[in-house]
Coordinates of C-alpha atoms and ligand atoms in Angstrom, one line a residue:
X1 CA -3.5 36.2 -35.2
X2 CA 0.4 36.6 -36.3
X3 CA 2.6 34.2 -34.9
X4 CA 3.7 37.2 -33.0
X5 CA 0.4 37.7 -31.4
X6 CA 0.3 33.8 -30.5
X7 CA 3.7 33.9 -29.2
X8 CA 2.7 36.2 -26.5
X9 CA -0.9 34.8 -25.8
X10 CA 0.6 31.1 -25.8
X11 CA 2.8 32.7 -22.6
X12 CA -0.3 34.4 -21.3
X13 CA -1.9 30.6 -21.2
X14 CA 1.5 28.3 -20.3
X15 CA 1.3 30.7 -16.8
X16 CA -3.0 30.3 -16.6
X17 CA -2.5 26.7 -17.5
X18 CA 0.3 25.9 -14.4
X19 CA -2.3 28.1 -12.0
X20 CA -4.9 26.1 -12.7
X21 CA -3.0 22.8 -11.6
X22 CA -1.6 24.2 -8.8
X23 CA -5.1 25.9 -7.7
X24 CA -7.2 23.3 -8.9
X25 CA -8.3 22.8 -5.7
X26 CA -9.5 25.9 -5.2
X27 CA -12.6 25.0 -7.7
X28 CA -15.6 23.1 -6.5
X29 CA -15.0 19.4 -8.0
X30 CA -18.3 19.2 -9.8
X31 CA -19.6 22.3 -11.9
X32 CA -22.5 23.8 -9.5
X33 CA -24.6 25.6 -12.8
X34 CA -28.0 25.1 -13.5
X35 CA -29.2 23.8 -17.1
X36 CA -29.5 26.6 -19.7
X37 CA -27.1 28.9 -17.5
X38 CA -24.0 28.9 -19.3
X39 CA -26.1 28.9 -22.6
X40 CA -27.8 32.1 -21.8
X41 CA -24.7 34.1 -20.8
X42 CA -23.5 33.2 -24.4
X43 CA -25.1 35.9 -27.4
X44 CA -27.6 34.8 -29.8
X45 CA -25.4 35.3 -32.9
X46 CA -21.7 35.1 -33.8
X47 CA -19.5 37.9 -34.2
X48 CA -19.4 39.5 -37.4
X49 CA -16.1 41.2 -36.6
X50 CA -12.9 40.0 -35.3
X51 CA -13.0 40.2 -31.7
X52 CA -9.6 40.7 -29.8
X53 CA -8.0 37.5 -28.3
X54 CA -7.7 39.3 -24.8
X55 CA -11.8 39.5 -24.5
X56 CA -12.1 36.0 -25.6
X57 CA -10.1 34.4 -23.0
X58 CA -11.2 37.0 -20.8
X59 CA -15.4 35.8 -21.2
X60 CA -13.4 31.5 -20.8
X61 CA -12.7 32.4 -17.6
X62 CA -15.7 34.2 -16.4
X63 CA -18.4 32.1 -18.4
X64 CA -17.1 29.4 -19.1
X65 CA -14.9 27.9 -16.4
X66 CA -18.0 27.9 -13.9
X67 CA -19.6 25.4 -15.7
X68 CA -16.8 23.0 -15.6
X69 CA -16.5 19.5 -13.9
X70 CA -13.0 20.0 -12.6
X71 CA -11.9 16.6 -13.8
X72 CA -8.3 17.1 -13.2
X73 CA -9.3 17.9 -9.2
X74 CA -7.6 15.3 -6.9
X75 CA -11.0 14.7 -5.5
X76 CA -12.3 13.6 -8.3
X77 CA -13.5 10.3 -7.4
X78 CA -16.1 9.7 -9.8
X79 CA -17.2 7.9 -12.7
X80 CA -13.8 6.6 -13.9
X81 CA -11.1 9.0 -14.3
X82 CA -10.5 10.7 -17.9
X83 CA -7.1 11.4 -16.7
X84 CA -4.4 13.9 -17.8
X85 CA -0.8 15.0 -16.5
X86 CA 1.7 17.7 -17.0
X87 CA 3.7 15.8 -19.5
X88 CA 0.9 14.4 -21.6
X89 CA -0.7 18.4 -21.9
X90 CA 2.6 19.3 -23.3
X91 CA 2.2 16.7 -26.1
X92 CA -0.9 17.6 -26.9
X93 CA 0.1 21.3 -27.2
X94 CA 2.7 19.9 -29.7
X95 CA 0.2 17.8 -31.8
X96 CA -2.4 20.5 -31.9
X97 CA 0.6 22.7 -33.4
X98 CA 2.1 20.3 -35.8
X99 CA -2.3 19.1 -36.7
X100 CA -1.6 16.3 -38.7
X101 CA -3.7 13.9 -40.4
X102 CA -2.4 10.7 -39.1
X103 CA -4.5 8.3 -41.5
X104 CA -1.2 6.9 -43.6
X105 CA 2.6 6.2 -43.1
X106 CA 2.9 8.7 -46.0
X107 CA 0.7 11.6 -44.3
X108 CA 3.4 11.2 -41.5
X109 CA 5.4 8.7 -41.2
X110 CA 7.0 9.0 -37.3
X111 CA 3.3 9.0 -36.2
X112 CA 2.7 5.7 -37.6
X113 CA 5.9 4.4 -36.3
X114 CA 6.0 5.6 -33.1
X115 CA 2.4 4.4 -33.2
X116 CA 3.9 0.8 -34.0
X117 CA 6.5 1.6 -31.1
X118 CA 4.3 2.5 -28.1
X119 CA 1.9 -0.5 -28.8
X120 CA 4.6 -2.8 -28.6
X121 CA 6.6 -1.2 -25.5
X122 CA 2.8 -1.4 -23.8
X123 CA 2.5 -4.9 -24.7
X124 CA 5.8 -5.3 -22.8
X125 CA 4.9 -3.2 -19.7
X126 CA 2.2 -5.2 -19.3
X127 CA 3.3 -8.3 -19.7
X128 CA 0.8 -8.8 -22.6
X129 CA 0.6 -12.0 -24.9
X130 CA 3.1 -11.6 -27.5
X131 CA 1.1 -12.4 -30.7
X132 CA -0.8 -9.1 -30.2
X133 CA -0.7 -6.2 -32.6
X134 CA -1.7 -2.9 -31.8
X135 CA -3.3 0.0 -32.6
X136 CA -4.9 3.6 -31.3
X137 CA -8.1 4.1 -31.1
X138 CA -10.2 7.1 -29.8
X139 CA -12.0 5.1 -27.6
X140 CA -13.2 2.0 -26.1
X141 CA -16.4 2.0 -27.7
X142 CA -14.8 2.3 -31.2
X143 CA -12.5 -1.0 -30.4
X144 CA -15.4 -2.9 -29.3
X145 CA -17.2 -1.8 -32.3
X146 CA -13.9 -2.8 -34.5
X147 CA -13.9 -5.9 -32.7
X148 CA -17.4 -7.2 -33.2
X149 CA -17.2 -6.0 -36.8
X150 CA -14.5 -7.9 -37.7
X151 CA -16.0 -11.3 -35.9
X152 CA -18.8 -10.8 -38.0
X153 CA -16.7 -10.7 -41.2
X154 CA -14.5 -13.4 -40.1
X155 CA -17.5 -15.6 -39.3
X156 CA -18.7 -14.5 -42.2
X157 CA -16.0 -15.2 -44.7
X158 CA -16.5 -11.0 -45.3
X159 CA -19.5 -12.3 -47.0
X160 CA -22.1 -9.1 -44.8
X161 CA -19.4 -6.3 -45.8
X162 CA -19.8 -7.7 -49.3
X163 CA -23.9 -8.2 -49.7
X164 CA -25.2 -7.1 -46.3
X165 CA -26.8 -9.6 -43.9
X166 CA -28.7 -12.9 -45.3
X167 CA -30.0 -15.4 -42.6
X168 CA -27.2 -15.1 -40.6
X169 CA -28.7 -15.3 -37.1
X170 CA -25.3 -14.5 -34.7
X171 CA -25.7 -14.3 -31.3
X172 CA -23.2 -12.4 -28.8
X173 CA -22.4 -12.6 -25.5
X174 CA -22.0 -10.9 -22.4
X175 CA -22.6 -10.5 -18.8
X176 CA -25.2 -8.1 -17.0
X177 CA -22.5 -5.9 -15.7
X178 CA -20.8 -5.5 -19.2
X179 CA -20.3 -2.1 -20.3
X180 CA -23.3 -0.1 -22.3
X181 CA -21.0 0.4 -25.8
X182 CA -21.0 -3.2 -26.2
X183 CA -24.9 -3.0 -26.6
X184 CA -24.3 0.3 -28.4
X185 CA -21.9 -1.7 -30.6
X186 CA -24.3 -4.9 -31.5
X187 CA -27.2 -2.3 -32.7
X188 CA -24.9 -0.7 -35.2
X189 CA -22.9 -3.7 -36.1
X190 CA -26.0 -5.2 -37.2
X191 CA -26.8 -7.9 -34.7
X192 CA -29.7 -6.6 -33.2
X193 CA -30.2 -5.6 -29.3
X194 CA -32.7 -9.1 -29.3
X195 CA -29.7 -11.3 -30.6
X196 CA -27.4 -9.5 -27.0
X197 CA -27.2 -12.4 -24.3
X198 CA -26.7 -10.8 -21.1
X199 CA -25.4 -13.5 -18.8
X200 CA -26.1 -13.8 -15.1
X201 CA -23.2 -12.8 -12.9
X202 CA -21.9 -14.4 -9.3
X203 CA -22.0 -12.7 -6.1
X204 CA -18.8 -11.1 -6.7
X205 CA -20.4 -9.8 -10.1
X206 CA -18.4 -11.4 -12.2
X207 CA -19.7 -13.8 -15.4
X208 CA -20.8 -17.7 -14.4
X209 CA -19.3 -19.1 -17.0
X210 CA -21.5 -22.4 -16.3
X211 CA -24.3 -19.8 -17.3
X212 CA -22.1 -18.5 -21.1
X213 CA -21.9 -22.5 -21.7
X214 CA -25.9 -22.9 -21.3
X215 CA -26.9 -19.8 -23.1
X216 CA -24.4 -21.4 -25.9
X217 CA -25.8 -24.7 -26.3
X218 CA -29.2 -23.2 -25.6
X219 CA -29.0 -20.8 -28.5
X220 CA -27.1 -23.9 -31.4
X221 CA -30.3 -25.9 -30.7
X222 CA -32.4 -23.2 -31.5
X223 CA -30.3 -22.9 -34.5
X224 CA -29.0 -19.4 -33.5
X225 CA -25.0 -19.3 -34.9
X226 CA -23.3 -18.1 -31.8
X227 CA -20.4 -15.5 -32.6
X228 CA -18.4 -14.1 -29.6
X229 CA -18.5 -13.6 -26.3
X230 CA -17.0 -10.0 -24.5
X231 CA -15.1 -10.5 -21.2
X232 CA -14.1 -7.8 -19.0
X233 CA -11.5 -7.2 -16.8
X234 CA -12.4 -4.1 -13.9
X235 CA -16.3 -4.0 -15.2
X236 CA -17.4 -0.7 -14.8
X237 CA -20.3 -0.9 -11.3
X238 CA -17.7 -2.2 -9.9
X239 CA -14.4 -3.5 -11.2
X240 CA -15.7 -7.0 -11.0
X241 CA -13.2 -9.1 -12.9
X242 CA -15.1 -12.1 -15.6
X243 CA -12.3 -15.1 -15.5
X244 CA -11.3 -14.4 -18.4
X245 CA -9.2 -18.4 -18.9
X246 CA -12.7 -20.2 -18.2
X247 CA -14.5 -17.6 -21.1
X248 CA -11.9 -18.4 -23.4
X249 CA -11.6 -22.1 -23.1
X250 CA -15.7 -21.8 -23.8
X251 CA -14.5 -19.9 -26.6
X252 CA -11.7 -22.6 -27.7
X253 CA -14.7 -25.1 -27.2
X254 CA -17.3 -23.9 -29.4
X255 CA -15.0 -21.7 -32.2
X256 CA -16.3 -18.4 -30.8
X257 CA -14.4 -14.8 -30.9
X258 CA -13.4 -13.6 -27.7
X259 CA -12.7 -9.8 -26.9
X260 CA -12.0 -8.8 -23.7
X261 CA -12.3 -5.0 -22.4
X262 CA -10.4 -3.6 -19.7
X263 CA -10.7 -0.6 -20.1
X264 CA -10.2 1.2 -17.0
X265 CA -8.2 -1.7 -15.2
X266 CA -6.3 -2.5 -18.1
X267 CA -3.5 0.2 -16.5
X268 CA -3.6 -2.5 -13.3
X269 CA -1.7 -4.8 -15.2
X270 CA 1.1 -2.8 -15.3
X271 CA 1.7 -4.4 -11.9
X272 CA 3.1 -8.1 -11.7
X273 CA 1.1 -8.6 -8.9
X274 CA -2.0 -7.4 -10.2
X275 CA -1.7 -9.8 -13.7
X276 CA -3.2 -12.7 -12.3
X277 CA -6.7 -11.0 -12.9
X278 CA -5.5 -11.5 -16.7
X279 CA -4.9 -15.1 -16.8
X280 CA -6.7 -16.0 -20.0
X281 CA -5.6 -12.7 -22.1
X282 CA -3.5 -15.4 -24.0
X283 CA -6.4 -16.6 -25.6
X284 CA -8.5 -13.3 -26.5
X285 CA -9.0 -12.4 -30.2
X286 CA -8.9 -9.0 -29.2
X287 CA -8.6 -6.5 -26.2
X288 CA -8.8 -2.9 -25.6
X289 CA -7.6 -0.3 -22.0
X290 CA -7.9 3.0 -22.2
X291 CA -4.5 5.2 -21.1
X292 CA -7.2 7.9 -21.2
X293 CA -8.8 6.7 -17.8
X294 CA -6.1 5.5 -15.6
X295 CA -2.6 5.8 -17.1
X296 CA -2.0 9.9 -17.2
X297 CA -2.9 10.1 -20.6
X298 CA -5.4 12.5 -22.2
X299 CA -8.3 11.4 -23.9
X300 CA -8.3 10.3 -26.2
X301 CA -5.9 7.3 -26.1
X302 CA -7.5 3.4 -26.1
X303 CA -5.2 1.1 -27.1
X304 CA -6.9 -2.1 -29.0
X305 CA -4.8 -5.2 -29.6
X306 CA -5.8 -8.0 -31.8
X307 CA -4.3 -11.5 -32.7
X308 CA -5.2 -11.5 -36.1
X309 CA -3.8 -8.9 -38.1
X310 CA -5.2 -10.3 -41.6
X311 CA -8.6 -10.3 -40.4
X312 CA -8.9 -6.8 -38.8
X313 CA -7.5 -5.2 -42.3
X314 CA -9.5 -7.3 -44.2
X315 CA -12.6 -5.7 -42.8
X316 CA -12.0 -2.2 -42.8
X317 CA -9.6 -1.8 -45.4
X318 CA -10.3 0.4 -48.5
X319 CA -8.2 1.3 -51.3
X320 CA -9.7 4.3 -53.3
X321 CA -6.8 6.0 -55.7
X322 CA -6.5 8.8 -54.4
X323 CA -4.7 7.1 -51.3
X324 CA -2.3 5.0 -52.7
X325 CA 0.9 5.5 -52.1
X326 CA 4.4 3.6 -53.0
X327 CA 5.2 2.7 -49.4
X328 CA 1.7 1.0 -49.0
X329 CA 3.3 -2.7 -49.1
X330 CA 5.4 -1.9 -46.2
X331 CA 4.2 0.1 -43.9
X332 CA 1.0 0.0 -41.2
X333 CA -1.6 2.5 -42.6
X334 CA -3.7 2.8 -39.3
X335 CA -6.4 4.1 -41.1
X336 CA -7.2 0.5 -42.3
X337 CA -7.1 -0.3 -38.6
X338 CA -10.4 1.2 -37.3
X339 CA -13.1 3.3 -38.6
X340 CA -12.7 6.9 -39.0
X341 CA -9.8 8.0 -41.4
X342 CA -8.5 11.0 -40.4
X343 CA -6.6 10.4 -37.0
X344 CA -4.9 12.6 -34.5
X345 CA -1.4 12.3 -33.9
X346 CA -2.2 10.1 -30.1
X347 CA 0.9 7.9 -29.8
X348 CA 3.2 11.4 -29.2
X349 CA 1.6 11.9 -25.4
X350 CA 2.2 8.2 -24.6
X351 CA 5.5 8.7 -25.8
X352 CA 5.8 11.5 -23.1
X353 CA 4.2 10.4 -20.3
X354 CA 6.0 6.8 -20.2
X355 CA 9.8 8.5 -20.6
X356 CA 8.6 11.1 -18.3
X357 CA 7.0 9.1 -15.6
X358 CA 9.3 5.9 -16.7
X359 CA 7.7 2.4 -15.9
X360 CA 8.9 2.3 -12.5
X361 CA 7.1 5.9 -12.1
X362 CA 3.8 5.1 -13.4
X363 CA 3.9 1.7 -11.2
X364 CA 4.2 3.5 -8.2
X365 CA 1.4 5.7 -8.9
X366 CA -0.7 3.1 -9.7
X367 CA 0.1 1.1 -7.1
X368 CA -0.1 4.4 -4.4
X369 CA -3.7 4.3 -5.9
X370 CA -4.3 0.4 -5.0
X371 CA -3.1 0.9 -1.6
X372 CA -5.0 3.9 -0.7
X373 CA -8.6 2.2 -1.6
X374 CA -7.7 -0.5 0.2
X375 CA -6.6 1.1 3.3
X376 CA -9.5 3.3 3.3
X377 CA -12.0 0.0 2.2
X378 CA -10.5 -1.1 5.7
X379 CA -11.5 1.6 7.3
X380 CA -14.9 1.7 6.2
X381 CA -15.2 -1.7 7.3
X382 CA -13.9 -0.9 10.7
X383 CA -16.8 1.8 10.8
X384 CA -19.2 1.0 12.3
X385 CA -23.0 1.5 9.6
X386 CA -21.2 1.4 6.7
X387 CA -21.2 -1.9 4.4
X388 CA -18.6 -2.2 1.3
X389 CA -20.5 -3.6 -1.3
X390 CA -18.3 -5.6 -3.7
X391 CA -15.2 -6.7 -3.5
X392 CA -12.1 -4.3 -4.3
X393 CA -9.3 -5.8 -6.4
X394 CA -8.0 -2.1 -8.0
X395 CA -8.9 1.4 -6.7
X396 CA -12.6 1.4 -6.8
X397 CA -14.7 1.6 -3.5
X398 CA -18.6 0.6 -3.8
X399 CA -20.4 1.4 -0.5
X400 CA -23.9 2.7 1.3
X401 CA -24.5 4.1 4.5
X402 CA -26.1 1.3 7.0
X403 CA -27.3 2.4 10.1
X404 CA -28.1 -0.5 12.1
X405 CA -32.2 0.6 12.7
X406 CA -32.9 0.9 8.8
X407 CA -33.3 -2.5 6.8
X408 CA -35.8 -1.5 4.3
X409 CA -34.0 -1.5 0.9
X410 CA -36.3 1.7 -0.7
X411 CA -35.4 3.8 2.5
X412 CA -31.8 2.4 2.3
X413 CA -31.3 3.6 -1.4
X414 CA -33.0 7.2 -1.0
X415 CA -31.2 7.6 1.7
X416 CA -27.8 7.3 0.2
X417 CA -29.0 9.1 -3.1
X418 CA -29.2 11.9 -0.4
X419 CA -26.1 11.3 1.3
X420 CA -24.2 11.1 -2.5
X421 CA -26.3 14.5 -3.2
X422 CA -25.1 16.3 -0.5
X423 CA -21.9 14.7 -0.5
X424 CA -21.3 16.5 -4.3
X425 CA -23.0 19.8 -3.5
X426 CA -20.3 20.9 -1.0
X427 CA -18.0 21.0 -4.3
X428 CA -15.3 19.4 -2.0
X429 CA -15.2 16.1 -4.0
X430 CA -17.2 14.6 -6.6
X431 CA -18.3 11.0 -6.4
X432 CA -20.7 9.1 -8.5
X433 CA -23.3 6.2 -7.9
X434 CA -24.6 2.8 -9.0
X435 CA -27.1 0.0 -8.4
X436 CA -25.2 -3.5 -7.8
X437 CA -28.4 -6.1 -7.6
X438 CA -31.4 -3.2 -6.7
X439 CA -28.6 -2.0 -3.9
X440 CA -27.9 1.8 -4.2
X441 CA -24.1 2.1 -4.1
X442 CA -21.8 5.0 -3.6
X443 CA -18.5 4.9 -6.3
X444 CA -15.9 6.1 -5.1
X445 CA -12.7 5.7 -7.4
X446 CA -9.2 6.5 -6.6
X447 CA -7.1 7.3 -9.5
X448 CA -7.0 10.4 -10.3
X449 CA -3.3 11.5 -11.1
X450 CA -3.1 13.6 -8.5
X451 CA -4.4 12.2 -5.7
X452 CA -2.9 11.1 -2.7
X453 CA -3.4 10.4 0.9
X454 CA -4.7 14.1 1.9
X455 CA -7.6 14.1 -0.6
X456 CA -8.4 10.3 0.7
X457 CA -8.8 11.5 4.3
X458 CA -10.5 14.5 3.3
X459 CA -13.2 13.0 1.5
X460 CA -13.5 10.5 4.5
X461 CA -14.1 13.0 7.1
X462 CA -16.5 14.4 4.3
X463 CA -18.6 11.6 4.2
X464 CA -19.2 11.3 7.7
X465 CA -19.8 14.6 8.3
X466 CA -22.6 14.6 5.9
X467 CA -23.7 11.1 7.3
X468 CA -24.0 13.5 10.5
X469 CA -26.5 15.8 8.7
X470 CA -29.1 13.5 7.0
Ligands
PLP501 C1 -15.4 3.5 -19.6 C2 -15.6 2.2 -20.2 C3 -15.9 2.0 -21.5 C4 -16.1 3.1 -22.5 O1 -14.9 3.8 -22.7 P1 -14.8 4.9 -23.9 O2 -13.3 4.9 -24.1 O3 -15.3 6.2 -23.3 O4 -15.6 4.4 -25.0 C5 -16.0 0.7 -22.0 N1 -15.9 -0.4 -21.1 C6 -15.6 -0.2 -19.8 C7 -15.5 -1.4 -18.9 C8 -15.5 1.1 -19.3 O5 -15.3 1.2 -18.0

């Protein structure tokens, strides 16, 4: 392809890409394929000559686009949001054009420093604790990995990155509603899934730190060496909020590392009335939100902050010659910062979408999103057989359908499996489920960028329309 040729199919695909987002609606929400039905329309082998670019893009959107989980759909209320917007596209049609290697200042310096520059105006947005520093990761996952690896050096006086584990017998801590990567995180870290506490929760779902305390003292008599505890702000059932100033003080109390993940609320705190669910931040070691979920960013885009600096280099830094450069002694070299080295250029699409949206833009669209799931949590309140099922502090809805007659709990959960099934098939939304205590519970997240009242009252009427049919 000449630059020629691109020229005139980047045109062809700037017009396809502003249909889609104005016809997004048109597609059903969740991809209606079978398994194996996208992979037989594609041939056995590659081509062994050059195929034109008109055919290619041609077989995307008959083959292709089917099998697609329209995740930029307004009605997409599922899961959590991997969210996008116009501006943040743009950017990364911009970094896919420059594709740079991020991994030192040297290998290009204004992505490090605009890097440096968006974690600090985040940490202002949000009203974060000051002593924070902080860097891009690609995901959530990856920071809690970073973050428990670098506990376990600190604890460790880098001693296990030096000679590999000896007796050490650490013990981590969480709660039962804590995200899955933080168990991912302790198997490859090295703890073992057996050395995982998973503490009990309250009725609101959020960590008893009574409970964190016991399991403490319980494990130092047993001579276990307690190491670090993970918080989370908007756990991931059901936003349940851990109180984060009680963990830490446990924390304080017995010298442990504290990292909290917020990873889809995080973007809540953006609002100064939503920052009391925060109160505690001040004494994490580290903490981690994704822009990728609920700030109009694409993925990927986490942002991990961490008090100490020192310690986080100290555990993932590596010096071969062939990356030294002169500027080394002033300048951040991310790729000391996390794991991989290579890095994508991901600070240029937060750079567009907060001048673009501005901070007073991207407050009122997240609080627009606050205000619509708590209006409609009201309403399903109001409605008569249907139970909310945890409390709602951001933009996530758990529910069931409860008619009056039905009280057995197997019946109850089949019968909103069904509801959620048919719900989804209809293509007209997409909404996701989970189990809070053995109760089967309908997730229904508002934060999509797009989304605004119409989609909410659409996919209200949908539900009780399909209620109608079971
Ligand atoms: C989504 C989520 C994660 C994982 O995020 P990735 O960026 O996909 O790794 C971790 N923790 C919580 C609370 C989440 O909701």
């Amino acid at each position: 392809m000449t630059p020629q040729q691109f020229r005139k199919h980047a045109h062809q695909l700037v017009d396809w890409m502003a249909d889609y987002y104005e016809t997004v609606e048109n597609f059903p929400v969740k991809s209606q394929v079978q398994p194996k039905d996208i992979y037989s329309l594609l041939p056995d082998s590659p081509p062994v000559e050059a195929e034109p670019f008109e055919t290619v893009f041609a077989d995307f959107k008959r083959d292709i686009l089917k099998g697609i989980t329209h995740w930029q759909h307004p009605s997409f209320f599922a899961y959590f949001p991997a969210n996008s917007s116009l501006p943040s596209v743009l950017a990364e049609m911009l970094t896919a054009t420059l594709g740079a290697q991020c991994m030192s200042w040297e290998t290009s310096p204004a992505a490090a420093e605009l890097e440096e520059r968006m974690m600090n105006w985040l940490k202002q947005m949000m009203g974060l604790p000051d002593h924070f520093v902080g860097v891009i990761q690609d995901t959530a996952s990856t920071a809690t990995l970073a973050s428990l690896l670098t506990a376990r050096e600190k604890f460790s006086d880098g001693g296990i990155n030096q000679r590999g584990f000896a007796n050490e017998k650490f013990t981590v801590y969480c709660s039962t509603e804590t995200h899955s990567s933080l168990e991912k995180a302790i198997k490859i870290a090295g703890f073992g899934k057996e050395n995982l506490r998973k503490i009990a929760v309250d009725d609101q779902f959020a960590m008893q730190p009574s409970a964190l305390e016991q399991a403490i003292r319980e494990d130092l008599e047993k001579g276990y060496q307690p190491l670090c505890v993970t918080a989370t702000v908007g756990t991931t059932s059901s936003t349940a909020v851990d109180p984060l100033f009680a963990i830490g003080e446990i924390c304080q109390k017995y010298h442990l590392w504290f990292h909290v993940d917020a990873a889809f609320a995080g973007t809540a705190a953006l609002l100064p009335e939503m920052r009391p669910y925060f109160r505690g931040l001040e004494l994490a070691d580290t903490y981690v939100f994704n822009p990728h979920k609920w700030m109009f960013t694409n993925f990927d885009c986490s942002a991990y902050f961490v008090k100490d600096k020192a310690a986080l280099l100290r555990t993932f830094e590596i010096l071969p010659e062939y990356l030294k450069t002169k500027a080394d002694a002033q300048v951040n070299n991310y790729r000391d910062w996390g794991v991989p080295l290579g890095r994508r250029f991901r600070a240029l699409k937060l750079w567009f979408v907060i001048r673009t949206f501005g901070v007073s833009g991207l407050q009122d669209r997240i609080r627009e999103h606050v205000r619509l799931a708590h209006s409609l949590a009201e309403k399903m309140k109001a409605a008569k057989d249907y139970e909310i099922l945890a409390p709602v502090p951001f933009s996530l809805i758990c529910f069931r359908y409860k008619p009056a007659h039905l009280q057995d709990l197997t019946k109850l959960n089949e019968l909103n499996a069904r509801l959620l099934e048919n719900i989804n098939k209809t293509g007209q939304a997409y909404l996701t489920h989970t189990k809070l205590k053995d109760v089967y519970a309908i997730r229904l997240v508002i934060a999509q960028t797009y989304v605004s009242q119409k989609q909410v009252d659409a996919v209200w009427e949908l539900i009780q329309e399909e209620v109608l049919k079971l």
